[in-house]
Short mmCIF file of C-alpha atoms in Angstrom, two decimals:
data_model
loop_
_atom_site.label_atom_id
_atom_site.label_comp_id
_atom_site.label_asym_id
_atom_site.label_seq_id
_atom_site.Cartn_x
_atom_site.Cartn_y
_atom_site.Cartn_z
CA UNK A 598 -51.06 130.09 1.62
CA UNK A 599 -47.90 129.66 3.70
CA UNK A 600 -46.02 132.34 1.79
CA UNK A 601 -48.73 134.79 2.89
CA UNK A 602 -48.51 133.72 6.55
CA UNK A 603 -47.66 136.14 9.34
CA UNK A 604 -45.16 135.42 12.13
CA UNK A 605 -48.10 135.00 14.52
CA UNK A 606 -49.39 132.06 12.46
CA UNK A 607 -46.40 130.07 13.67
CA UNK A 608 -45.35 128.85 17.09
CA UNK A 609 -42.01 127.78 18.51
CA UNK A 610 -42.31 124.44 20.32
CA UNK A 611 -41.64 124.69 24.05
CA UNK A 612 -37.96 123.71 24.63
CA UNK A 613 -39.04 122.01 27.87
CA UNK A 614 -41.23 119.71 25.78
CA UNK A 615 -38.87 119.16 22.87
CA UNK A 616 -36.53 116.18 22.86
CA UNK A 617 -33.46 115.86 20.66
CA UNK A 618 -32.43 112.30 19.86
CA UNK A 619 -28.92 112.21 18.45
CA UNK A 620 -28.42 109.26 16.10
CA UNK A 621 -25.22 108.56 14.13
CA UNK A 622 -26.85 109.99 10.99
CA UNK A 623 -28.21 113.12 12.66
CA UNK A 624 -30.74 114.69 14.99
CA UNK A 625 -34.36 113.70 15.44
CA UNK A 626 -36.59 116.42 16.96
CA UNK A 627 -39.57 115.14 18.97
CA UNK A 628 -42.25 117.47 20.32
CA UNK A 629 -43.96 116.04 23.37
CA UNK A 630 -47.73 116.34 23.86
CA UNK A 631 -48.34 117.02 27.56
CA UNK A 632 -51.92 118.09 26.73
CA UNK A 633 -52.69 114.56 25.59
CA UNK A 634 -50.40 112.32 27.64
CA UNK A 635 -49.23 114.33 30.67
CA UNK A 636 -47.82 111.42 32.69
CA UNK A 637 -45.84 109.97 29.81
CA UNK A 638 -44.62 113.34 28.53
CA UNK A 639 -43.37 114.18 32.00
CA UNK A 640 -41.71 110.79 32.38
CA UNK A 641 -39.89 111.14 29.06
CA UNK A 642 -38.61 114.51 30.25
CA UNK A 643 -37.38 113.03 33.53
CA UNK A 644 -35.79 110.06 31.76
CA UNK A 645 -34.04 112.38 29.30
CA UNK A 646 -32.71 114.57 32.15
CA UNK A 647 -31.32 111.61 34.04
CA UNK A 648 -29.58 110.39 30.86
CA UNK A 649 -31.61 107.21 30.61
CA UNK A 650 -31.83 107.27 26.80
CA UNK A 651 -28.11 107.94 26.27
CA UNK A 652 -26.43 104.86 24.83
CA UNK A 653 -29.64 102.94 24.17
CA UNK A 654 -30.41 101.81 20.61
CA UNK A 655 -32.87 101.41 17.78
CA UNK A 656 -33.79 97.76 18.18
CA UNK A 657 -36.60 97.36 15.65
CA UNK A 658 -37.39 98.64 12.17
CA UNK A 659 -40.62 97.07 10.97
CA UNK A 660 -41.37 97.85 7.32
CA UNK A 661 -44.47 100.04 6.78
CA UNK A 662 -45.06 100.11 10.53
CA UNK A 663 -42.67 101.35 13.25
CA UNK A 664 -39.08 102.10 14.23
CA UNK A 665 -38.55 101.44 17.94
CA UNK A 666 -35.76 102.37 20.33
CA UNK A 667 -35.02 101.59 23.93
CA UNK A 668 -32.91 99.42 26.18
CA UNK A 669 -32.10 96.19 24.29
CA UNK A 670 -31.45 94.21 27.45
CA UNK A 671 -34.11 95.82 29.61
CA UNK A 672 -31.57 96.03 32.42
CA UNK A 673 -30.76 99.71 32.58
CA UNK A 674 -31.96 101.15 35.85
CA UNK A 675 -34.02 104.29 36.14
CA UNK A 676 -33.33 106.76 38.90
CA UNK A 677 -35.97 109.50 38.85
CA UNK A 678 -38.19 108.26 36.04
CA UNK A 679 -40.60 105.35 35.91
CA UNK A 680 -40.53 102.12 33.94
CA UNK A 681 -44.29 101.61 34.09
CA UNK A 682 -47.18 104.08 34.16
CA UNK A 683 -50.95 104.14 34.04
CA UNK A 684 -52.04 104.10 30.38
CA UNK A 685 -53.06 107.34 28.65
CA UNK A 686 -54.76 105.75 25.66
CA UNK A 687 -57.97 107.81 25.68
CA UNK A 688 -59.07 111.04 27.33
CA UNK A 689 -62.56 110.81 28.76
CA UNK A 690 -65.29 112.96 30.32
CA UNK A 691 -64.31 116.45 31.40
CA UNK A 692 -60.74 115.98 30.14
CA UNK A 693 -62.00 115.17 26.65
CA UNK A 694 -64.58 117.97 26.72
CA UNK A 695 -62.06 120.59 27.80
CA UNK A 696 -59.69 120.06 24.86
CA UNK A 697 -59.46 122.91 22.37
CA UNK A 698 -60.33 120.61 19.47
CA UNK A 699 -60.29 121.86 15.89
CA UNK A 700 -62.15 119.39 13.66
CA UNK A 701 -61.43 118.81 10.00
CA UNK A 702 -64.44 118.99 7.68
CA UNK A 703 -64.12 115.52 6.16
CA UNK A 704 -65.31 112.13 7.40
CA UNK A 705 -62.81 109.86 9.12
CA UNK A 706 -62.87 106.08 8.67
CA UNK A 707 -62.22 105.40 12.35
CA UNK A 708 -63.90 108.12 14.40
CA UNK A 709 -66.89 110.48 14.31
CA UNK A 710 -64.46 113.40 14.05
CA UNK A 711 -60.76 113.96 13.39
CA UNK A 712 -58.79 117.14 13.82
CA UNK A 713 -56.16 118.82 15.96
CA UNK A 714 -55.37 119.74 19.54
CA UNK A 715 -52.37 122.03 20.04
CA UNK A 716 -50.87 120.86 16.76
CA UNK A 717 -51.31 117.13 17.32
CA UNK A 718 -53.72 114.87 15.38
CA UNK A 719 -56.66 113.83 17.53
CA UNK A 720 -59.90 111.91 16.99
CA UNK A 721 -63.05 112.56 18.98
CA UNK A 722 -66.34 110.91 19.84
CA UNK A 723 -68.52 113.57 21.42
CA UNK A 724 -71.33 111.20 22.28
CA UNK A 725 -68.99 109.02 24.32
CA UNK A 726 -67.06 112.06 25.56
CA UNK A 727 -63.80 110.57 24.38
CA UNK A 728 -60.77 111.94 22.55
CA UNK A 729 -57.55 110.20 21.58
CA UNK A 730 -54.33 110.72 19.65
CA UNK A 731 -54.16 109.47 16.08
CA UNK A 732 -51.29 107.22 14.96
CA UNK A 733 -50.20 109.20 11.91
CA UNK A 734 -46.86 108.80 10.16
CA UNK A 735 -44.22 110.49 12.42
CA UNK A 736 -46.20 110.12 15.64
CA UNK A 737 -44.36 108.60 18.60
CA UNK A 738 -45.85 106.23 21.15
CA UNK A 739 -44.78 104.34 24.25
CA UNK A 740 -43.95 100.68 23.62
CA UNK A 741 -45.48 98.21 26.06
CA UNK A 742 -46.03 94.52 26.75
CA UNK A 743 -49.51 93.01 26.75
CA UNK A 744 -50.43 94.69 30.03
CA UNK A 745 -51.91 98.16 29.44
CA UNK A 746 -49.84 99.61 32.31
CA UNK A 747 -46.47 98.23 31.20
CA UNK A 748 -45.34 101.23 29.15
CA UNK A 749 -43.79 104.46 30.37
CA UNK A 750 -41.92 106.10 27.47
CA UNK A 751 -38.66 104.36 28.37
CA UNK A 752 -39.18 102.46 25.11
CA UNK A 753 -40.57 104.51 22.22
CA UNK A 754 -41.64 103.88 18.63
CA UNK A 755 -42.23 106.18 15.68
CA UNK A 756 -44.72 105.38 12.93
CA UNK A 757 -42.87 104.94 9.58
CA UNK A 758 -45.72 103.71 7.37
CA UNK A 759 -49.37 104.21 6.55
CA UNK A 760 -51.19 105.27 9.72
CA UNK A 761 -51.73 102.12 11.84
CA UNK A 762 -55.00 103.39 13.26
CA UNK A 763 -55.72 100.07 14.97
CA UNK A 764 -53.16 101.22 17.56
CA UNK A 765 -55.32 104.26 18.42
CA UNK A 766 -56.81 103.93 21.92
CA UNK A 767 -54.47 100.99 22.53
CA UNK A 768 -51.20 102.87 22.96
CA UNK A 769 -50.10 106.08 24.64
CA UNK A 770 -48.96 108.60 22.04
CA UNK A 771 -46.33 110.90 23.52
CA UNK A 772 -45.67 113.30 20.65
CA UNK A 773 -44.69 113.97 17.08
CA UNK A 774 -41.37 114.00 15.23
CA UNK A 775 -41.01 117.44 13.73
CA UNK A 776 -37.74 116.91 11.93
CA UNK A 777 -35.34 114.06 11.17
CA UNK A 778 -37.82 111.29 10.31
CA UNK A 779 -35.37 110.12 7.65
CA UNK A 780 -32.97 109.06 10.40
CA UNK A 781 -35.59 106.58 11.59
CA UNK A 782 -37.04 105.37 8.31
CA UNK A 783 -33.98 105.18 6.03
CA UNK A 784 -32.63 102.30 8.14
CA UNK A 785 -32.27 98.63 7.27
CA UNK A 786 -35.38 96.66 8.19
CA UNK A 787 -34.98 94.08 10.92
CA UNK A 788 -35.16 90.47 9.73
CA UNK A 789 -36.47 89.03 12.99
CA UNK A 790 -40.12 88.66 14.01
CA UNK A 791 -41.89 92.06 14.15
CA UNK A 792 -38.88 93.65 12.47
CA UNK A 793 -36.50 93.34 15.42
CA UNK A 794 -32.83 93.31 14.58
CA UNK A 795 -31.50 89.81 15.11
CA UNK A 796 -27.88 90.69 15.85
CA UNK A 797 -26.72 93.27 18.41
CA UNK A 798 -24.33 94.82 15.87
CA UNK A 799 -27.27 95.74 13.61
CA UNK A 800 -28.72 98.05 16.25
CA UNK A 801 -28.38 101.78 15.67
CA UNK A 802 -27.12 103.60 18.76
CA UNK A 803 -29.02 106.47 20.36
CA UNK A 804 -25.94 108.48 21.12
CA UNK A 805 -27.65 111.01 23.36
CA UNK A 806 -31.07 112.42 24.14
CA UNK A 807 -31.57 115.86 25.62
CA UNK A 808 -34.39 118.30 26.13
CA UNK A 809 -33.95 121.36 23.92
CA UNK A 810 -34.10 123.43 27.11
CA UNK A 811 -30.88 121.77 28.28
CA UNK A 812 -29.01 122.48 25.04
CA UNK A 813 -27.16 125.79 24.62
CA UNK A 814 -29.25 128.10 22.43
CA UNK A 815 -26.76 128.13 19.52
CA UNK A 816 -26.97 124.33 19.31
CA UNK A 817 -30.76 124.22 19.28
CA UNK A 818 -32.74 123.42 16.15
CA UNK A 819 -34.46 126.62 15.05
CA UNK A 820 -37.93 125.59 13.93
CA UNK A 821 -41.53 126.70 13.95
CA UNK A 822 -44.79 124.83 13.52
CA UNK A 823 -47.90 126.26 11.88
CA UNK A 824 -50.47 126.93 14.59
CA UNK A 825 -53.63 124.86 14.25
CA UNK A 826 -55.86 127.37 16.05
CA UNK A 827 -55.73 130.18 13.49
CA UNK A 828 -57.61 131.13 10.30
CA UNK A 829 -54.32 130.55 8.43
CA UNK A 830 -54.46 126.87 9.31
CA UNK A 831 -58.03 126.73 8.02
CA UNK A 832 -56.91 128.27 4.73
CA UNK A 833 -54.03 125.81 4.47
CA UNK A 834 -56.43 122.90 5.04
CA UNK A 835 -58.73 124.22 2.30
CA UNK A 836 -55.81 124.54 -0.10
CA UNK A 837 -54.81 120.94 0.58
CA UNK A 838 -58.37 119.70 0.16
CA UNK A 839 -58.57 121.32 -3.27
CA UNK A 840 -55.15 121.65 -4.83
CA UNK A 841 -55.16 124.41 -7.38
CA UNK A 842 -51.78 124.08 -9.02
CA UNK A 843 -51.68 123.18 -12.69
CA UNK A 844 -50.57 119.63 -12.01
CA UNK A 845 -53.94 118.54 -10.62
CA UNK A 846 -56.82 117.76 -12.95
CA UNK A 847 -59.18 116.62 -10.21
CA UNK A 848 -58.88 118.13 -6.73
CA UNK A 849 -59.77 115.59 -4.04
CA UNK A 850 -62.17 117.86 -2.16
CA UNK A 851 -61.31 115.84 0.94
CA UNK A 852 -58.42 115.54 3.38
CA UNK A 853 -57.28 112.87 5.79
CA UNK A 854 -56.04 114.04 9.20
CA UNK A 855 -52.70 112.29 8.60
CA UNK A 856 -52.17 114.32 5.42
CA UNK A 857 -52.85 117.51 7.35
CA UNK A 858 -50.11 117.51 9.99
CA UNK A 859 -49.11 121.13 10.48
CA UNK A 860 -46.08 122.22 8.43
CA UNK A 861 -42.72 122.74 10.12
CA UNK A 862 -40.28 125.41 8.95
CA UNK A 863 -36.97 126.98 9.77
CA UNK A 864 -37.96 130.51 10.78
CA UNK A 865 -36.97 133.17 8.29
CA UNK A 866 -34.03 135.34 9.23
CA UNK A 867 -35.11 138.63 10.82
CA UNK A 868 -35.08 141.64 8.52
CA UNK A 869 -31.70 143.40 8.67
CA UNK B 563 -57.06 83.28 9.79
CA UNK B 564 -54.11 82.88 7.40
CA UNK B 565 -52.82 79.77 9.15
CA UNK B 566 -56.17 78.13 8.37
CA UNK B 567 -56.07 79.17 4.70
CA UNK B 568 -56.18 76.62 1.87
CA UNK B 569 -53.87 76.69 -1.17
CA UNK B 570 -56.82 77.93 -3.27
CA UNK B 571 -57.06 81.07 -1.12
CA UNK B 572 -53.78 82.22 -2.67
CA UNK B 573 -52.79 83.16 -6.18
CA UNK B 574 -49.45 83.31 -7.96
CA UNK B 575 -49.03 86.64 -9.78
CA UNK B 576 -48.83 86.27 -13.54
CA UNK B 577 -45.12 86.23 -14.51
CA UNK B 578 -46.03 88.19 -17.65
CA UNK B 579 -47.30 90.98 -15.37
CA UNK B 580 -44.60 90.83 -12.72
CA UNK B 581 -41.56 93.08 -13.00
CA UNK B 582 -38.31 92.54 -11.13
CA UNK B 583 -36.29 95.68 -10.50
CA UNK B 584 -32.76 94.82 -9.47
CA UNK B 585 -31.23 97.50 -7.22
CA UNK B 586 -27.79 97.28 -5.62
CA UNK B 587 -29.42 96.31 -2.29
CA UNK B 588 -31.71 93.67 -3.77
CA UNK B 589 -34.79 92.87 -5.79
CA UNK B 590 -38.05 94.80 -5.91
CA UNK B 591 -41.07 92.80 -7.13
CA UNK B 592 -43.79 94.85 -8.83
CA UNK B 593 -47.11 93.33 -9.88
CA UNK B 594 -48.69 95.22 -12.76
CA UNK B 595 -52.44 95.95 -12.85
CA UNK B 596 -53.58 95.50 -16.47
CA UNK B 597 -57.21 95.42 -15.27
CA UNK B 598 -56.88 99.02 -14.08
CA UNK B 599 -54.30 100.58 -16.41
CA UNK B 600 -54.03 98.38 -19.50
CA UNK B 601 -52.12 100.82 -21.71
CA UNK B 602 -49.54 101.67 -19.07
CA UNK B 603 -49.14 98.07 -17.86
CA UNK B 604 -48.53 96.96 -21.44
CA UNK B 605 -46.06 99.78 -22.04
CA UNK B 606 -44.07 98.92 -18.91
CA UNK B 607 -43.88 95.32 -20.19
CA UNK B 608 -42.63 96.47 -23.58
CA UNK B 609 -40.13 98.88 -22.04
CA UNK B 610 -38.82 96.14 -19.74
CA UNK B 611 -38.43 93.72 -22.66
CA UNK B 612 -36.50 96.22 -24.73
CA UNK B 613 -34.18 96.90 -21.78
CA UNK B 614 -35.25 100.51 -21.37
CA UNK B 615 -35.08 100.46 -17.55
CA UNK B 616 -31.64 98.80 -17.40
CA UNK B 617 -29.08 101.29 -16.18
CA UNK B 618 -31.56 104.00 -15.21
CA UNK B 619 -31.61 105.27 -11.62
CA UNK B 620 -33.56 106.27 -8.56
CA UNK B 621 -33.51 110.04 -8.92
CA UNK B 622 -35.85 111.16 -6.11
CA UNK B 623 -36.60 110.09 -2.55
CA UNK B 624 -39.15 112.45 -1.06
CA UNK B 625 -39.70 111.85 2.67
CA UNK B 626 -43.19 110.57 3.53
CA UNK B 627 -44.15 110.69 -0.13
CA UNK B 628 -42.49 108.89 -3.05
CA UNK B 629 -39.34 107.23 -4.38
CA UNK B 630 -39.04 107.76 -8.12
CA UNK B 631 -36.87 106.14 -10.78
CA UNK B 632 -36.31 106.75 -14.45
CA UNK B 633 -33.95 108.31 -16.93
CA UNK B 634 -32.10 111.17 -15.19
CA UNK B 635 -31.30 112.94 -18.42
CA UNK B 636 -34.51 112.14 -20.28
CA UNK B 637 -32.41 111.27 -23.32
CA UNK B 638 -32.63 107.52 -23.50
CA UNK B 639 -34.50 106.49 -26.63
CA UNK B 640 -37.34 104.02 -26.65
CA UNK B 641 -37.64 101.48 -29.43
CA UNK B 642 -40.88 99.55 -29.06
CA UNK B 643 -42.39 101.31 -26.08
CA UNK B 644 -43.89 104.76 -25.74
CA UNK B 645 -42.77 107.84 -23.86
CA UNK B 646 -46.26 109.33 -23.61
CA UNK B 647 -49.69 107.75 -23.35
CA UNK B 648 -53.32 108.70 -22.83
CA UNK B 649 -53.96 108.98 -19.08
CA UNK B 650 -55.63 106.11 -17.21
CA UNK B 651 -56.52 108.06 -14.09
CA UNK B 652 -60.15 106.95 -13.74
CA UNK B 653 -62.24 104.14 -15.24
CA UNK B 654 -65.68 105.30 -16.30
CA UNK B 655 -69.00 103.98 -17.56
CA UNK B 656 -69.11 100.36 -18.66
CA UNK B 657 -65.45 99.84 -17.79
CA UNK B 658 -66.07 100.92 -14.20
CA UNK B 659 -69.30 98.92 -13.95
CA UNK B 660 -67.71 95.74 -15.24
CA UNK B 661 -64.98 95.58 -12.59
CA UNK B 662 -65.28 92.74 -10.08
CA UNK B 663 -65.19 95.16 -7.15
CA UNK B 664 -65.13 93.89 -3.58
CA UNK B 665 -66.00 96.75 -1.23
CA UNK B 666 -64.79 97.05 2.34
CA UNK B 667 -67.50 97.66 4.95
CA UNK B 668 -66.10 100.89 6.38
CA UNK B 669 -66.46 104.50 5.24
CA UNK B 670 -63.63 106.03 3.25
CA UNK B 671 -62.64 109.68 3.63
CA UNK B 672 -62.20 110.23 -0.11
CA UNK B 673 -64.77 108.08 -1.91
CA UNK B 674 -68.24 106.60 -1.50
CA UNK B 675 -66.67 103.13 -1.43
CA UNK B 676 -63.21 101.61 -1.16
CA UNK B 677 -62.22 98.01 -1.74
CA UNK B 678 -60.35 95.72 -4.10
CA UNK B 679 -60.21 94.67 -7.74
CA UNK B 680 -58.01 91.66 -8.50
CA UNK B 681 -55.92 92.34 -5.41
CA UNK B 682 -55.41 96.06 -5.98
CA UNK B 683 -56.91 98.85 -3.85
CA UNK B 684 -59.67 100.68 -5.70
CA UNK B 685 -62.21 103.39 -4.85
CA UNK B 686 -65.60 103.63 -6.52
CA UNK B 687 -68.39 106.11 -7.04
CA UNK B 688 -71.35 104.12 -8.35
CA UNK B 689 -73.48 107.18 -8.93
CA UNK B 690 -70.89 108.67 -11.25
CA UNK B 691 -69.98 105.25 -12.65
CA UNK B 692 -66.33 105.82 -11.81
CA UNK B 693 -63.61 103.67 -10.29
CA UNK B 694 -59.97 104.46 -9.69
CA UNK B 695 -56.81 103.08 -8.08
CA UNK B 696 -55.96 104.21 -4.57
CA UNK B 697 -52.48 105.58 -3.78
CA UNK B 698 -51.66 103.35 -0.83
CA UNK B 699 -48.18 102.81 0.55
CA UNK B 700 -46.33 100.51 -1.92
CA UNK B 701 -48.47 101.42 -4.93
CA UNK B 702 -46.58 102.45 -8.08
CA UNK B 703 -47.64 105.16 -10.50
CA UNK B 704 -46.44 106.74 -13.71
CA UNK B 705 -44.61 110.03 -13.25
CA UNK B 706 -45.65 112.85 -15.53
CA UNK B 707 -45.27 116.55 -16.24
CA UNK B 708 -48.20 118.95 -15.91
CA UNK B 709 -49.86 117.61 -19.03
CA UNK B 710 -52.15 114.67 -18.25
CA UNK B 711 -50.85 112.73 -21.28
CA UNK B 712 -47.14 113.16 -20.56
CA UNK B 713 -46.64 109.93 -18.59
CA UNK B 714 -46.15 106.41 -19.90
CA UNK B 715 -44.50 104.31 -17.20
CA UNK B 716 -41.00 105.11 -18.47
CA UNK B 717 -40.65 107.04 -15.19
CA UNK B 718 -42.23 105.41 -12.14
CA UNK B 719 -42.72 106.26 -8.46
CA UNK B 720 -43.60 104.16 -5.43
CA UNK B 721 -45.49 105.57 -2.45
CA UNK B 722 -43.27 105.43 0.67
CA UNK B 723 -45.44 107.37 3.14
CA UNK B 724 -48.98 107.86 4.34
CA UNK B 725 -51.33 107.36 1.39
CA UNK B 726 -51.23 110.58 -0.72
CA UNK B 727 -54.85 110.23 -1.77
CA UNK B 728 -54.83 113.65 -3.43
CA UNK B 729 -52.95 111.90 -6.27
CA UNK B 730 -55.92 109.57 -6.86
CA UNK B 731 -57.62 110.33 -10.18
CA UNK B 732 -54.64 112.54 -11.07
CA UNK B 733 -52.06 109.86 -11.83
CA UNK B 734 -52.04 106.48 -13.55
CA UNK B 735 -51.35 103.72 -11.04
CA UNK B 736 -49.60 100.81 -12.75
CA UNK B 737 -49.30 98.29 -9.92
CA UNK B 738 -48.18 97.32 -6.45
CA UNK B 739 -44.83 96.39 -4.97
CA UNK B 740 -45.26 92.95 -3.46
CA UNK B 741 -41.78 92.56 -2.02
CA UNK B 742 -38.66 94.65 -1.55
CA UNK B 743 -40.21 97.98 -0.47
CA UNK B 744 -37.26 98.41 1.91
CA UNK B 745 -34.96 98.83 -1.10
CA UNK B 746 -36.94 101.95 -2.04
CA UNK B 747 -37.67 103.45 1.36
CA UNK B 748 -34.44 102.79 3.30
CA UNK B 749 -32.62 105.22 1.02
CA UNK B 750 -31.19 108.65 1.80
CA UNK B 751 -33.73 111.40 1.16
CA UNK B 752 -32.95 113.81 -1.63
CA UNK B 753 -32.03 117.31 -0.48
CA UNK B 754 -33.24 119.09 -3.61
CA UNK B 755 -36.72 120.45 -4.26
CA UNK B 756 -39.35 117.66 -4.17
CA UNK B 757 -36.73 115.28 -2.78
CA UNK B 758 -34.66 114.99 -5.96
CA UNK B 759 -31.02 114.03 -5.51
CA UNK B 760 -28.89 117.04 -6.21
CA UNK B 761 -25.74 115.22 -7.31
CA UNK B 762 -25.57 112.47 -9.94
CA UNK B 763 -23.44 110.31 -7.64
CA UNK B 764 -26.27 110.19 -5.09
CA UNK B 765 -28.54 108.36 -7.51
CA UNK B 766 -29.16 104.69 -6.91
CA UNK B 767 -28.75 102.62 -10.08
CA UNK B 768 -31.51 100.40 -11.43
CA UNK B 769 -29.17 97.62 -12.49
CA UNK B 770 -31.72 95.71 -14.49
CA UNK B 771 -35.47 95.26 -14.89
CA UNK B 772 -37.01 92.10 -16.27
CA UNK B 773 -40.41 90.51 -16.45
CA UNK B 774 -40.58 87.42 -14.25
CA UNK B 775 -41.61 85.49 -17.37
CA UNK B 776 -38.20 86.26 -18.89
CA UNK B 777 -36.27 85.03 -15.86
CA UNK B 778 -35.35 81.34 -15.56
CA UNK B 779 -37.74 79.65 -13.13
CA UNK B 780 -35.07 78.90 -10.49
CA UNK B 781 -34.23 82.62 -10.34
CA UNK B 782 -37.83 83.76 -9.92
CA UNK B 783 -39.17 85.00 -6.61
CA UNK B 784 -41.57 82.37 -5.30
CA UNK B 785 -44.49 84.28 -3.84
CA UNK B 786 -48.23 84.18 -3.49
CA UNK B 787 -50.82 86.84 -2.74
CA UNK B 788 -54.02 86.28 -0.77
CA UNK B 789 -56.94 86.35 -3.22
CA UNK B 790 -59.38 89.18 -2.58
CA UNK B 791 -62.38 87.37 -4.12
CA UNK B 792 -62.74 84.60 -1.54
CA UNK B 793 -64.48 84.15 1.84
CA UNK B 794 -61.00 83.81 3.36
CA UNK B 795 -60.21 87.40 2.44
CA UNK B 796 -63.47 88.50 4.09
CA UNK B 797 -62.48 86.64 7.26
CA UNK B 798 -59.04 88.25 7.19
CA UNK B 799 -60.60 91.71 6.84
CA UNK B 800 -62.88 91.03 9.80
CA UNK B 801 -59.92 89.90 11.91
CA UNK B 802 -58.08 93.11 11.07
CA UNK B 803 -61.10 95.24 11.84
CA UNK B 804 -61.37 93.70 15.28
CA UNK B 805 -58.05 92.43 16.48
CA UNK B 806 -58.54 89.75 19.07
CA UNK B 807 -55.05 89.12 20.35
CA UNK B 808 -54.31 89.88 23.98
CA UNK B 809 -52.37 93.05 23.13
CA UNK B 810 -55.45 95.02 22.09
CA UNK B 811 -57.76 96.51 24.68
CA UNK B 812 -59.99 98.28 22.19
CA UNK B 813 -60.48 96.80 18.70
CA UNK B 814 -60.93 99.53 16.09
CA UNK B 815 -64.02 98.02 14.49
CA UNK B 816 -62.97 99.77 11.29
CA UNK B 817 -60.37 99.32 8.59
CA UNK B 818 -58.81 101.61 6.01
CA UNK B 819 -58.27 100.20 2.52
CA UNK B 820 -54.55 100.99 2.75
CA UNK B 821 -54.25 98.85 5.89
CA UNK B 822 -55.96 95.98 4.10
CA UNK B 823 -53.61 95.28 1.19
CA UNK B 824 -53.66 91.52 0.64
CA UNK B 825 -50.86 89.63 2.40
CA UNK B 826 -47.95 88.25 0.39
CA UNK B 827 -46.20 85.02 1.34
CA UNK B 828 -43.54 82.63 0.22
CA UNK B 829 -45.53 79.51 -0.63
CA UNK B 830 -45.06 76.65 1.79
CA UNK B 831 -42.93 73.75 0.60
CA UNK B 832 -45.04 70.89 -0.78
CA UNK B 833 -45.59 67.96 1.58
CA UNK B 834 -42.88 65.31 1.14
#
């Protein structure tokens, strides 16, 4: 299906909404979701531009759950950004209705419908006029304390295990990691409560975080994501629902939204 | 819920069906599922006892999918065990009907019912009189070639990502990793096709594999698993469906089988 795709089936993520996290082992590429969490996506952009993330650290690696990074001491000051924001857990009313939502055909355990908005996994309840981001593997959310308005994106976590869907509608999801997940999951697990590292020297530094737009073009990560609003995506979903290669004796006939995250590729070189 | 549990709510895995894999970073504890894959569980026991796994290696770490270990060259001879077995992908008829199946209350994307048999995640289709193991994070299956009868447990993989449910009914699941998943997931990803390591020196050695029954008691891993056939397990499921702690503003009211794998604990010290 993908081999037969046309260039127009793919999109290049907006460099203004793409964040590069530079870890010692390599680069993590995070695409922000301003359609779903505009306040948090904007705040992450502002924080990145003021250098807030530079020199922070991975402080928590919780097996089959999340890797989290931020300011270990909570003392670093913000200049332009915010350290607390109104929650963006669920879109409601007109905002939910106006989303260009592409549903998957199969039932979802947690919601009346699951599918995609602009490439991101989303669940929907039409009767309640609600839509919300799904906590799939590789999705990134804003850490917070017990208060719903205590997060801002200054502290972020990535899902590194089976989708913790109980976090849906309880956390603001800011985007998806398109490349470099292995830099967040192939890390020693923290031995403290909730997987926090117990000793400062165990933390993994976030060397630098920049928007792709602020990186010289030759240093940017060339990548494309399969569009979710095309017939090609529908064909890809069908192929994943019913795998035809010789290995499979019994195609599932079903697909979970978290097994349907749109493929990411390095764009082919232009014809000479 | 767990703090209020009684000793009888927990079980100690059978040492004859518990395999210790010793990797350079530590021990992985695998509980075999003879109820669901008797031929493969028995073969893994025989292979362990004849030392077949000793000195083999992790050959593949496929991001958000599986870590696989076995004989890199495929040349190691077996003595008592088998290198190929009839598949145990799906239990049918009387064998499916006779399982002590405990269903979860929520809908499953892939099957009419999902729940547990003897502590292992299982899906069921009563109409078709079929039951099969679910590929949750931490479940272990027998690698194979395209032929359905080409696996035996001599090569094994553990799920290290979001449940790849398309493998259900296509692979024989031999058990679940109860402890030490981090030794399989915090590994460098393989850069070859399907996540295979491209260079022999990248492989991670399996130093030794023994049944717990063959290990002196003081060297065994003391652990217990919450029974899935008790009212306590039902109460734990309810608490996970509707999380009551102050952090959650909106309990999910639903639970996925792969987020309900029974908890594992180190048994408390006996009262003095």
